[in-house]
XYZ file of C-alpha atoms in Angstrom:
667
model
C 2.735 38.682 -1.822
C 2.144 36.878 -5.132
C -1.295 35.467 -5.929
C -1.664 31.671 -5.615
C -1.877 29.643 -8.805
C -4.876 27.640 -7.531
C -7.435 28.941 -5.052
C -10.215 26.590 -3.899
C -12.866 28.239 -1.707
C -15.797 26.573 0.102
C -16.011 23.730 -2.433
C -19.020 21.447 -1.859
C -19.790 18.303 -3.868
C -22.937 16.238 -3.363
C -23.566 12.664 -4.522
C -27.254 11.886 -4.921
C -28.591 8.344 -4.769
C -31.471 6.261 -3.474
C -30.894 7.350 0.120
C -29.800 10.603 1.709
C -27.329 12.632 -0.396
C -23.633 12.125 0.429
C -21.614 15.284 1.146
C -18.371 13.955 -0.326
C -16.666 17.371 -0.264
C -18.091 19.706 2.358
C -16.667 23.228 2.446
C -13.057 22.604 1.380
C -10.748 25.632 0.971
C -7.010 25.813 0.210
C -4.439 27.574 -1.975
C -1.418 26.314 -3.949
C 1.400 28.590 -5.100
C 3.245 28.145 -8.400
C 6.001 25.527 -8.082
C 4.675 24.301 -4.708
C 3.649 20.771 -3.698
C 0.515 20.708 -1.561
C -0.276 17.335 0.052
C -3.811 16.243 0.908
C -3.743 13.315 3.377
C -6.353 11.220 5.163
C -8.116 7.866 5.284
C -9.951 6.244 2.380
C -13.427 7.698 1.985
C -12.547 11.103 3.451
C -13.039 12.933 0.125
C -9.468 13.427 -1.181
C -9.997 11.976 -4.669
C -13.458 13.545 -4.954
C -11.862 16.939 -4.260
C -9.431 16.371 -7.154
C -12.216 15.214 -9.493
C -14.270 18.282 -8.532
C -11.346 20.583 -9.447
C -11.051 18.830 -12.822
C -14.852 18.640 -13.260
C -14.614 14.917 -13.930
C -17.318 13.837 -11.478
C -19.381 10.649 -11.875
C -22.959 11.144 -13.065
C -24.757 11.170 -9.647
C -22.335 13.805 -8.281
C -22.577 17.571 -8.667
C -20.781 20.635 -7.351
C -23.368 22.667 -5.439
C -21.247 25.632 -4.340
C -17.784 27.134 -4.115
C -15.132 28.436 -6.503
C -12.027 26.898 -8.095
C -9.777 29.644 -9.485
C -6.769 28.783 -11.651
C -4.675 31.850 -12.368
C -7.745 34.020 -11.683
C -10.140 32.006 -13.927
C -13.068 30.318 -12.151
C -13.062 26.793 -13.589
C -16.546 26.073 -12.272
C -17.998 28.899 -14.380
C -16.459 27.752 -17.686
C -18.589 25.985 -20.307
C -17.614 22.354 -20.914
C -16.046 23.158 -24.312
C -13.567 25.570 -22.683
C -13.023 23.215 -19.743
C -11.837 20.528 -22.171
C -9.051 22.917 -23.239
C -8.075 23.467 -19.591
C -7.794 19.727 -18.869
C -4.464 18.495 -20.118
C -3.189 21.925 -21.165
C -3.322 23.858 -17.879
C -4.298 21.168 -15.349
C -3.340 17.492 -15.712
C -3.999 14.493 -13.523
C -2.203 11.227 -12.762
C -4.865 8.765 -11.698
C -4.471 6.208 -8.925
C -4.563 3.053 -11.083
C -2.372 3.393 -14.193
C -3.426 -0.069 -15.359
C -7.081 0.982 -15.410
C -6.439 4.482 -16.774
C -4.566 3.371 -19.909
C -6.432 2.019 -22.949
C -5.483 -1.681 -23.274
C -6.009 -1.764 -27.094
C -3.853 1.277 -27.935
C -0.069 1.482 -27.881
C 1.298 3.805 -25.235
C 2.799 5.993 -27.955
C -0.630 6.448 -29.551
C -2.127 7.394 -26.181
C 0.536 10.037 -25.549
C 0.134 11.309 -29.131
C -3.619 11.647 -28.549
C -2.971 14.004 -25.621
C -0.421 16.014 -27.661
C -2.682 16.447 -30.712
C -5.710 17.320 -28.585
C -4.057 20.445 -27.180
C -1.360 21.459 -29.695
C -1.021 22.034 -33.434
C 1.548 19.233 -33.800
C 0.825 16.407 -36.276
C 2.603 13.509 -37.974
C 6.368 13.361 -37.464
C 6.321 16.329 -35.111
C 3.899 14.455 -32.820
C 6.038 11.306 -32.966
C 9.120 13.343 -32.030
C 7.232 14.916 -29.104
C 6.087 11.462 -27.891
C 9.693 10.233 -27.928
C 10.833 13.399 -26.132
C 8.220 12.881 -23.396
C 9.101 9.205 -22.884
C 12.776 10.131 -22.593
C 11.884 12.944 -20.157
C 10.232 10.401 -17.834
C 13.334 8.174 -18.211
C 11.576 5.330 -19.998
C 14.215 2.732 -20.950
C 14.440 2.089 -24.719
C 11.814 4.782 -25.340
C 11.516 4.278 -29.114
C 10.611 0.583 -28.739
C 8.379 1.116 -25.713
C 6.259 3.633 -27.646
C 5.088 0.763 -29.886
C 4.104 -1.509 -26.974
C 0.779 -1.968 -25.182
C 0.165 -1.379 -21.441
C 0.031 -5.114 -20.628
C 3.634 -5.453 -21.830
C 4.888 -3.036 -19.180
C 5.592 -3.194 -15.464
C 3.729 -1.033 -12.941
C 6.565 1.488 -12.819
C 6.638 1.810 -16.626
C 2.859 2.310 -16.793
C 3.140 5.035 -14.184
C 5.838 6.719 -16.281
C 3.481 6.614 -19.300
C 0.762 8.280 -17.192
C 3.219 11.004 -16.172
C 4.237 11.507 -19.827
C 0.570 11.928 -20.833
C 0.003 14.377 -17.968
C 3.070 16.442 -18.931
C 2.371 16.408 -22.681
C 1.342 20.064 -22.753
C 3.427 21.469 -19.874
C 0.530 22.011 -17.406
C 0.664 24.684 -14.729
C -0.824 22.296 -12.137
C -0.383 18.531 -11.803
C -2.812 16.562 -9.636
C -1.192 13.270 -8.534
C -3.758 10.921 -6.946
C -1.892 8.211 -5.003
C 0.819 8.076 -7.716
C 2.893 5.386 -5.982
C 0.368 3.299 -4.005
C 0.745 0.059 -5.983
C 4.491 0.347 -6.593
C 7.471 -1.289 -4.889
C 9.649 0.982 -2.781
C 12.478 1.014 -5.345
C 10.141 1.914 -8.227
C 8.305 4.360 -5.944
C 11.610 6.104 -5.202
C 12.305 6.420 -8.940
C 8.818 7.848 -9.654
C 8.983 10.357 -6.777
C 12.467 11.478 -7.792
C 11.238 11.874 -11.370
C 8.215 13.951 -10.325
C 10.353 16.223 -8.132
C 12.902 16.724 -10.935
C 10.236 17.495 -13.560
C 8.543 19.892 -11.151
C 11.802 21.792 -10.573
C 12.535 21.995 -14.299
C 9.059 23.207 -15.284
C 8.065 25.304 -12.233
C 4.886 23.254 -11.995
C 2.579 23.210 -8.958
C 1.433 19.826 -7.627
C -1.563 18.662 -5.606
C -0.367 15.374 -4.093
C -3.089 13.062 -2.764
C -1.820 10.214 -0.596
C -2.226 8.381 2.702
C 1.531 7.660 2.911
C 3.050 10.122 5.363
C 6.560 9.135 4.260
C 5.806 10.282 0.703
C 4.376 13.544 2.077
C 7.523 14.179 4.135
C 9.690 13.648 1.059
C 7.675 15.697 -1.450
C 5.441 18.372 0.097
C 5.949 21.959 1.249
C 2.393 22.344 2.604
C 0.140 19.701 4.193
C -3.625 19.531 4.712
C -5.323 16.731 6.656
C -8.787 15.759 5.454
C -11.434 13.913 7.464
C -15.075 13.126 6.620
C -15.284 15.541 3.690
C -13.558 18.552 5.258
C -10.032 19.811 5.916
C -9.279 19.772 9.656
C -5.589 20.794 9.797
C -3.156 22.784 7.627
C 0.535 23.550 8.152
C 3.923 23.825 6.432
C 5.344 20.306 6.084
C 8.251 20.814 8.506
C 5.891 22.207 11.171
C 3.343 19.436 10.659
C 5.876 16.623 11.040
C 7.485 18.192 14.092
C 4.143 18.059 15.906
C 0.675 17.490 14.367
C -2.036 19.441 16.152
C -5.408 17.757 15.564
C -6.092 14.576 17.627
C -6.878 12.736 14.368
C -3.505 13.644 12.838
C -1.752 12.676 16.062
C -3.531 9.326 15.988
C -2.378 8.774 12.403
C 1.241 9.208 13.510
C 0.736 6.976 16.551
C -0.702 4.282 14.232
C 2.510 4.034 12.199
C 4.455 0.826 12.923
C 8.201 1.212 13.541
C 11.057 -0.251 15.554
C 10.204 1.957 18.545
C 6.784 0.288 18.736
C 8.057 -3.297 18.784
C 6.723 -5.138 21.814
C 3.682 -2.933 22.303
C 0.318 -2.455 20.670
C -0.129 0.371 18.163
C -2.450 3.281 18.982
C -5.162 2.257 16.516
C -8.056 4.627 15.858
C -11.276 2.848 16.879
C -14.282 2.745 14.572
C -14.431 4.147 11.042
C -15.010 7.411 9.173
C -18.689 8.340 9.758
C -21.082 8.153 6.772
C -21.076 11.466 4.916
C -24.833 11.297 4.444
C -25.234 12.244 8.138
C -26.021 15.717 9.375
C -23.173 16.728 11.699
C -23.976 18.963 14.660
C -20.482 18.930 16.154
C -16.973 17.647 15.481
C -16.952 14.808 12.962
C -14.140 12.999 14.782
C -15.784 13.080 18.222
C -16.866 9.406 18.278
C -13.273 8.239 17.728
C -11.461 10.893 19.777
C -9.737 10.150 23.109
C -9.671 13.815 24.109
C -13.217 14.913 23.255
C -14.665 17.663 25.434
C -18.236 17.731 26.739
C -19.493 20.009 23.945
C -17.549 18.477 21.000
C -20.580 16.449 19.850
C -22.936 19.432 19.817
C -20.775 22.347 18.683
C -18.946 22.603 15.342
C -15.285 23.369 16.088
C -13.805 26.629 14.771
C -10.363 27.016 13.229
C -7.742 27.663 15.906
C -4.044 28.507 15.843
C -1.556 25.905 17.070
C 1.561 27.139 18.942
C 3.623 27.525 15.736
C 2.763 30.271 13.254
C 0.996 29.035 10.126
C -0.218 25.856 11.818
C -4.027 25.716 12.169
C -6.466 23.028 13.335
C -10.241 22.746 13.351
C -10.595 21.534 16.931
C -12.111 22.725 20.232
C -8.782 22.003 21.952
C -7.507 25.202 20.291
C -10.398 27.474 21.250
C -8.888 30.762 22.427
C -5.329 29.440 22.091
C -6.009 26.676 24.646
C -3.663 24.022 23.247
C -1.934 22.625 26.330
C -4.208 19.567 26.590
C -3.774 18.567 22.953
C -0.183 17.425 23.411
C -1.221 14.673 25.827
C -4.449 13.769 24.058
C -3.276 10.558 22.429
C -2.982 7.481 24.592
C -1.475 4.304 23.154
C -1.580 0.808 24.561
C 1.916 0.294 25.897
C 1.558 -3.104 27.508
C 4.705 -4.982 26.578
C 4.134 -8.304 24.845
C 6.495 -11.142 25.722
C 6.601 -13.975 23.217
C 7.929 -17.322 24.320
C 8.668 -19.843 21.633
C 10.511 -23.074 21.126
C 13.815 -22.925 19.260
C 12.844 -26.125 17.395
C 11.512 -25.078 13.969
C 7.841 -25.691 13.332
C 8.461 -25.176 9.604
C 11.682 -25.975 7.766
C 11.920 -25.141 4.058
C 14.943 -26.530 2.212
C 15.874 -25.658 -1.408
C 12.252 -25.035 -2.431
C 11.766 -24.671 -6.183
C 8.674 -23.624 -8.119
C 9.261 -23.597 -11.882
C 6.453 -22.999 -14.376
C 6.911 -24.587 -17.845
C 6.628 -22.442 -20.980
C 5.016 -24.224 -23.936
C 5.644 -23.468 -27.599
C 4.175 -24.540 -30.922
C 1.231 -26.709 -31.921
C 2.659 -29.742 -30.125
C 3.038 -27.718 -26.915
C 6.681 -28.604 -26.377
C 8.371 -27.168 -23.286
C 10.556 -24.291 -24.461
C 11.752 -23.130 -21.052
C 10.761 -22.411 -17.459
C 9.753 -19.440 -15.346
C 11.957 -19.882 -12.287
C 9.599 -18.149 -9.841
C 11.219 -19.745 -6.771
C 14.733 -21.075 -7.248
C 16.169 -22.796 -4.176
C 14.687 -20.984 -1.148
C 15.495 -22.180 2.408
C 14.377 -20.895 5.832
C 13.008 -21.967 9.244
C 10.177 -20.640 11.426
C 9.776 -21.579 15.107
C 6.404 -21.655 16.945
C 5.268 -18.205 18.050
C 7.780 -16.465 15.755
C 7.387 -14.334 12.629
C 9.596 -14.474 9.538
C 9.211 -11.427 7.294
C 9.690 -12.133 3.566
C 10.412 -8.931 1.622
C 11.324 -7.941 -1.933
C 9.986 -6.294 -5.068
C 6.863 -7.453 -6.905
C 7.564 -10.487 -9.057
C 10.446 -11.755 -6.899
C 8.482 -14.898 -5.890
C 7.276 -14.045 -2.358
C 3.643 -15.038 -2.917
C 4.683 -18.146 -4.858
C 6.737 -19.256 -1.830
C 3.635 -18.886 0.372
C 1.425 -20.800 -2.036
C 4.123 -23.436 -2.582
C 4.232 -24.198 1.158
C 0.515 -25.039 1.125
C 0.765 -26.738 -2.293
C -1.782 -24.300 -3.687
C 0.959 -24.037 -6.316
C 2.767 -27.334 -6.823
C 6.531 -27.103 -6.065
C 8.967 -28.744 -8.476
C 11.702 -29.489 -5.951
C 12.938 -29.164 -2.387
C 11.464 -30.044 0.992
C 8.781 -28.437 3.174
C 8.985 -30.053 6.618
C 6.097 -29.148 8.939
C 6.659 -30.555 12.415
C 9.093 -33.028 10.841
C 6.726 -34.273 8.112
C 7.379 -33.466 4.444
C 4.353 -31.669 2.979
C 5.575 -32.342 -0.556
C 5.548 -36.137 -0.028
C 1.899 -36.304 1.135
C -0.865 -37.604 -1.126
C -4.074 -35.580 -1.570
C -5.952 -37.215 1.319
C -3.018 -36.814 3.721
C -2.497 -33.218 2.593
C -6.158 -32.377 3.330
C -5.725 -33.640 6.898
C -2.641 -31.438 7.367
C -4.156 -28.299 5.797
C -5.839 -27.603 9.122
C -2.446 -26.727 10.600
C -1.302 -24.276 7.898
C -3.599 -21.516 6.604
C -3.208 -18.409 4.420
C -4.547 -14.845 4.520
C -4.612 -13.587 0.942
C -3.613 -10.090 -0.156
C -7.056 -9.113 -1.463
C -9.752 -10.183 1.030
C -12.571 -9.225 -1.343
C -11.226 -11.475 -4.111
C -10.701 -14.359 -1.673
C -14.276 -14.250 -0.304
C -17.133 -15.655 -2.392
C -19.440 -12.670 -3.078
C -22.508 -14.957 -3.096
C -21.794 -16.637 0.245
C -22.766 -15.117 3.584
C -19.980 -14.520 6.088
C -21.196 -17.178 8.517
C -21.261 -19.817 5.765
C -17.788 -18.766 4.551
C -16.371 -19.267 8.065
C -18.128 -22.611 8.501
C -17.051 -23.899 5.081
C -13.442 -24.503 6.152
C -14.496 -26.305 9.327
C -16.763 -28.637 7.347
C -14.102 -29.327 4.713
C -11.449 -30.179 7.323
C -13.848 -31.910 9.778
C -13.114 -29.370 12.508
C -15.341 -27.509 14.945
C -17.588 -30.341 16.168
C -21.375 -30.308 15.788
C -23.422 -27.637 13.987
C -24.239 -25.926 17.299
C -20.566 -25.992 18.353
C -19.534 -24.535 14.988
C -22.030 -21.672 15.353
C -20.734 -20.925 18.853
C -17.162 -21.026 17.553
C -18.000 -18.639 14.671
C -19.493 -16.118 17.123
C -16.375 -16.371 19.297
C -14.084 -15.934 16.263
C -15.920 -12.817 15.101
C -15.669 -11.361 18.598
C -11.948 -12.172 18.684
C -11.323 -10.171 15.485
C -13.458 -7.261 16.704
C -16.683 -7.894 14.748
C -20.238 -8.352 16.024
C -21.709 -11.882 15.770
C -24.796 -10.565 13.935
C -22.773 -9.886 10.762
C -22.950 -13.606 9.891
C -25.932 -13.031 7.599
C -24.286 -10.264 5.569
C -22.306 -10.519 2.321
C -18.680 -9.430 1.645
C -19.659 -6.312 -0.340
C -21.355 -4.880 2.763
C -18.049 -4.405 4.604
C -15.078 -2.040 4.464
C -11.592 -3.251 3.468
C -10.463 -3.499 7.092
C -13.568 -5.460 8.085
C -13.123 -7.873 5.173
C -9.518 -8.446 6.216
C -10.719 -9.247 9.748
C -13.170 -11.768 8.265
C -10.321 -13.349 6.273
C -8.294 -13.644 9.497
C -11.274 -15.208 11.304
C -11.641 -17.730 8.463
C -7.952 -18.664 8.723
C -8.320 -19.106 12.504
C -11.512 -21.167 12.252
C -9.576 -24.461 12.019
C -7.019 -23.523 14.725
C -3.851 -23.443 12.584
C -0.326 -23.440 13.987
C 1.163 -21.486 11.049
C -0.417 -18.706 8.974
C 0.987 -17.353 5.714
C 0.090 -13.626 5.701
C 0.365 -12.397 2.097
C 0.435 -8.571 2.153
C -2.480 -8.511 4.661
C -2.339 -4.709 5.121
C -1.185 -3.467 1.698
C -4.557 -1.977 0.690
C -5.449 -0.519 4.099
C -5.170 2.936 5.638
C -2.657 3.320 8.466
C -5.419 3.415 11.106
C -7.029 0.169 9.862
C -3.563 -1.337 9.348
C -2.802 -0.670 13.022
C -5.969 -2.537 14.060
C -5.032 -5.571 11.925
C -1.411 -5.635 13.155
C -2.562 -5.386 16.780
C -4.956 -8.276 16.153
C -2.248 -10.479 14.614
C 0.173 -9.673 17.463
C -2.463 -10.483 20.083
C -3.380 -13.800 18.430
C 0.279 -14.794 18.254
C 0.748 -13.924 21.923
C -2.358 -15.875 22.998
C -2.013 -18.946 20.778
C 1.680 -19.149 19.818
C 0.881 -19.035 16.086
C 3.846 -18.787 13.724
C 3.635 -16.339 10.793
C 5.284 -16.164 7.402
C 4.643 -12.453 6.840
C 4.988 -11.403 3.190
C 5.163 -7.648 2.633
C 6.981 -4.845 0.822
C 6.234 -2.421 3.689
C 9.452 -2.262 5.703
C 7.812 -0.462 8.635
C 5.281 -3.270 9.016
C 8.039 -5.895 8.795
C 10.108 -3.997 11.370
C 7.138 -3.979 13.748
C 5.904 -7.553 13.209
C 8.886 -9.772 12.367
C 11.519 -11.496 14.487
C 13.623 -12.431 11.459
C 13.748 -11.118 7.884
C 14.520 -12.834 4.576
C 15.164 -10.591 1.540
C 14.184 -12.140 -1.793
C 15.285 -11.168 -5.289
C 14.203 -12.940 -8.478
C 13.420 -16.293 -6.866
C 16.354 -16.409 -4.427
C 16.948 -15.281 -0.838
C 19.939 -12.915 -0.918
C 20.091 -11.977 2.790
C 18.613 -13.314 5.978
C 18.933 -12.444 9.648
C 17.244 -10.920 12.674
C 15.297 -7.676 12.271
C 18.129 -5.782 13.962
C 20.778 -7.274 11.663
C 18.989 -6.920 8.326
C 17.110 -3.638 8.778
C 19.713 -1.739 10.806
C 22.943 -3.105 9.308
C 22.136 -4.591 5.882
C 25.038 -6.178 4.017
C 23.692 -7.091 0.579
C 23.635 -4.172 -1.939
C 20.027 -4.991 -2.839
C 18.905 -4.866 0.804
C 20.728 -1.554 1.239
C 19.007 -0.105 -1.845
C 15.629 -1.417 -0.732
C 15.916 0.252 2.682
C 17.299 3.508 1.246
C 14.225 3.769 -0.993
C 11.717 3.580 1.883
C 10.146 7.024 2.482
C 10.387 8.140 6.123
C 7.717 10.250 7.841
C 10.278 12.890 8.833
C 11.486 15.595 6.392
C 14.671 16.069 8.465
C 15.756 12.413 8.283
C 19.073 11.954 6.470
C 19.059 8.902 4.226
C 21.710 7.371 1.980
C 21.063 7.818 -1.740
C 21.342 4.413 -3.427
C 19.791 4.352 -6.884
C 18.587 1.090 -8.397
C 18.054 1.551 -12.116
C 15.417 -0.199 -14.189
C 12.990 -2.948 -13.232
C 13.768 -6.515 -12.092
C 14.698 -8.846 -14.984
C 12.246 -11.498 -16.159
C 12.400 -14.851 -14.303
C 12.022 -16.486 -17.740
C 15.605 -15.503 -18.628
C 17.316 -14.369 -15.416
C 20.838 -12.892 -15.622
C 23.726 -15.291 -15.194
C 25.656 -15.327 -11.933
C 24.189 -13.003 -9.317
C 20.699 -12.056 -10.520
C 21.117 -8.519 -9.128
C 24.392 -7.637 -10.868
C 22.853 -5.717 -13.870
C 21.262 -3.244 -11.409
C 24.003 -3.239 -8.754
C 26.200 -0.177 -8.308
C 29.091 -2.152 -6.774
C 29.094 -5.243 -9.021
C 32.421 -7.060 -9.470
C 33.627 -8.837 -12.651
C 32.796 -12.262 -11.197
C 29.204 -11.237 -10.333
C 27.995 -11.847 -13.888
C 29.742 -15.198 -14.214
C 29.274 -17.074 -10.934
C 26.365 -17.485 -8.554
C 27.504 -16.152 -5.143
C 27.875 -18.499 -2.195
C 26.176 -17.862 1.142
C 28.405 -16.178 3.750
C 27.548 -16.472 7.453
C 28.139 -13.480 9.754
C 26.330 -14.661 12.891
C 24.113 -17.463 14.131
C 21.200 -15.812 12.322
C 22.626 -13.605 9.531
C 23.738 -14.882 6.139
C 24.327 -13.063 2.825
C 24.809 -14.322 -0.733
C 27.175 -11.792 -2.310
C 30.609 -11.824 -3.979
C 31.616 -8.722 -1.979
C 32.253 -11.049 0.991
C 34.223 -13.780 -0.825
């Protein structure tokens, strides 16, 4: 048997602060073979990224490695002096960080940043370095590589910035690549391109990869080995195929049960209650015991040993596997299966007709209008009470602008927005304020939408005061307590500030604030995009329950197809300011007709390595809405474009009472 390329043994990293020290990495051990992809999965705060930073010895100042070994090809990286470790970073081990926008220097061209990595670890200089930079950009399939090398990060899309990060990481042909959430902020089409690129480069170079992610679909597509991490330690390891055929640990099973899909429509998801325990605690037993449905009497007082699951090579750190006793684990996870029945009127609550939002572009000293950004260009749809319309598409297609245009947070330039028969766009400011009570929005980033200097109770009361809702001061306080209870938070949090909460808790607060004025329609703008699957399940259950109880209508904006499939009744697919396909969830997601919809769905990673999926490649990034392509906006990226696609805008073709498609293929 060949020796592993990377061997991590009993790695422990401590973060010291004002309080008790935090055991961010607590006894982690694993091995990665040359050419293998090893996936590390788990919730935020479980120690995945800190494990990677410990391997690279790039820890923040309060953190230190207190024990363990990290061997790369037989060399213990933790024993090397910093001068030698600098040679290892970049040359033998490279890292793609989670946020490419924050990792790249905004005042240096991307070519200069790649050249810096090349010259740091090789003898290349001058023209030889420039040639190597161009070679690397072409290797990561950067379009127009020579020109892009002279541009700055702000001039590039998210997918291009991620390609630059990959080029920097591969500059010196490392033996090991650490990819920390390499596709988290990317659209599914760009994500598919990046994952395909990483897999191809790995095959060509025989490179090992440590893949850190919470997306089980990405793991199924990329990894050969999987490790599940929880509260600073690894609790399950298995080959990828074995893991996805049946996870062993109750926590891993809960993660799978939390995933939204078409099978779960009409029932509540099996959300994991509570949160990851603070890592400053001293643990006497299993760290998952407080959230586990199948905990045994001694789980809280006895640290679980490693046990073998039924399949060879599959191990779990759980008392359910003591002495090979694994029969009870299969039935350990219980989901809420109460079917929800939604009754709604067929009369639309909201009717949007030919909505346009164009932003003027000014030029010169006299600020003359030189053109327009056509962010939303003639969008139409209906939403009935108690129903959900899912609005999907790539970043920059205009989804959020549609949501803001409905509420006139962004002023539309044309069209109609009829709410209960009244045109929102014809109201003056005073009339609009009176109607704002009925239509609310949950923003994508709850932290950015909450005032950091305002207590939670005051933030919830602010909307009621502004819209003259909620009654007297005493009635408002009672209502705030009831709202917090409804979203699963204790009433005593009213005196705390936004920074004192987790992402999931802040999103619950944002939902409570939207509900405080009893709206009839809520625009949900990517409400779960930054959340772990377990917290996402809690939020989706909450939104489903509120819709069932109050008949609220949702415009649900998301690029997560699984969430849309679980939440929505109808789906509208948007591309560069226009809706290209619309229909019921069954029609659009199971039998898509537009080439863009087909490509979008083919790019979605599925949490099953055995799943057969069509390969539909979409090249490049979406064009700029400043100068959109003539005719069908999608034709430059479409694999089945016809001659007329570039000349004429396609008409809408109706296939059923609910499904319509704008495409020349159906002329």
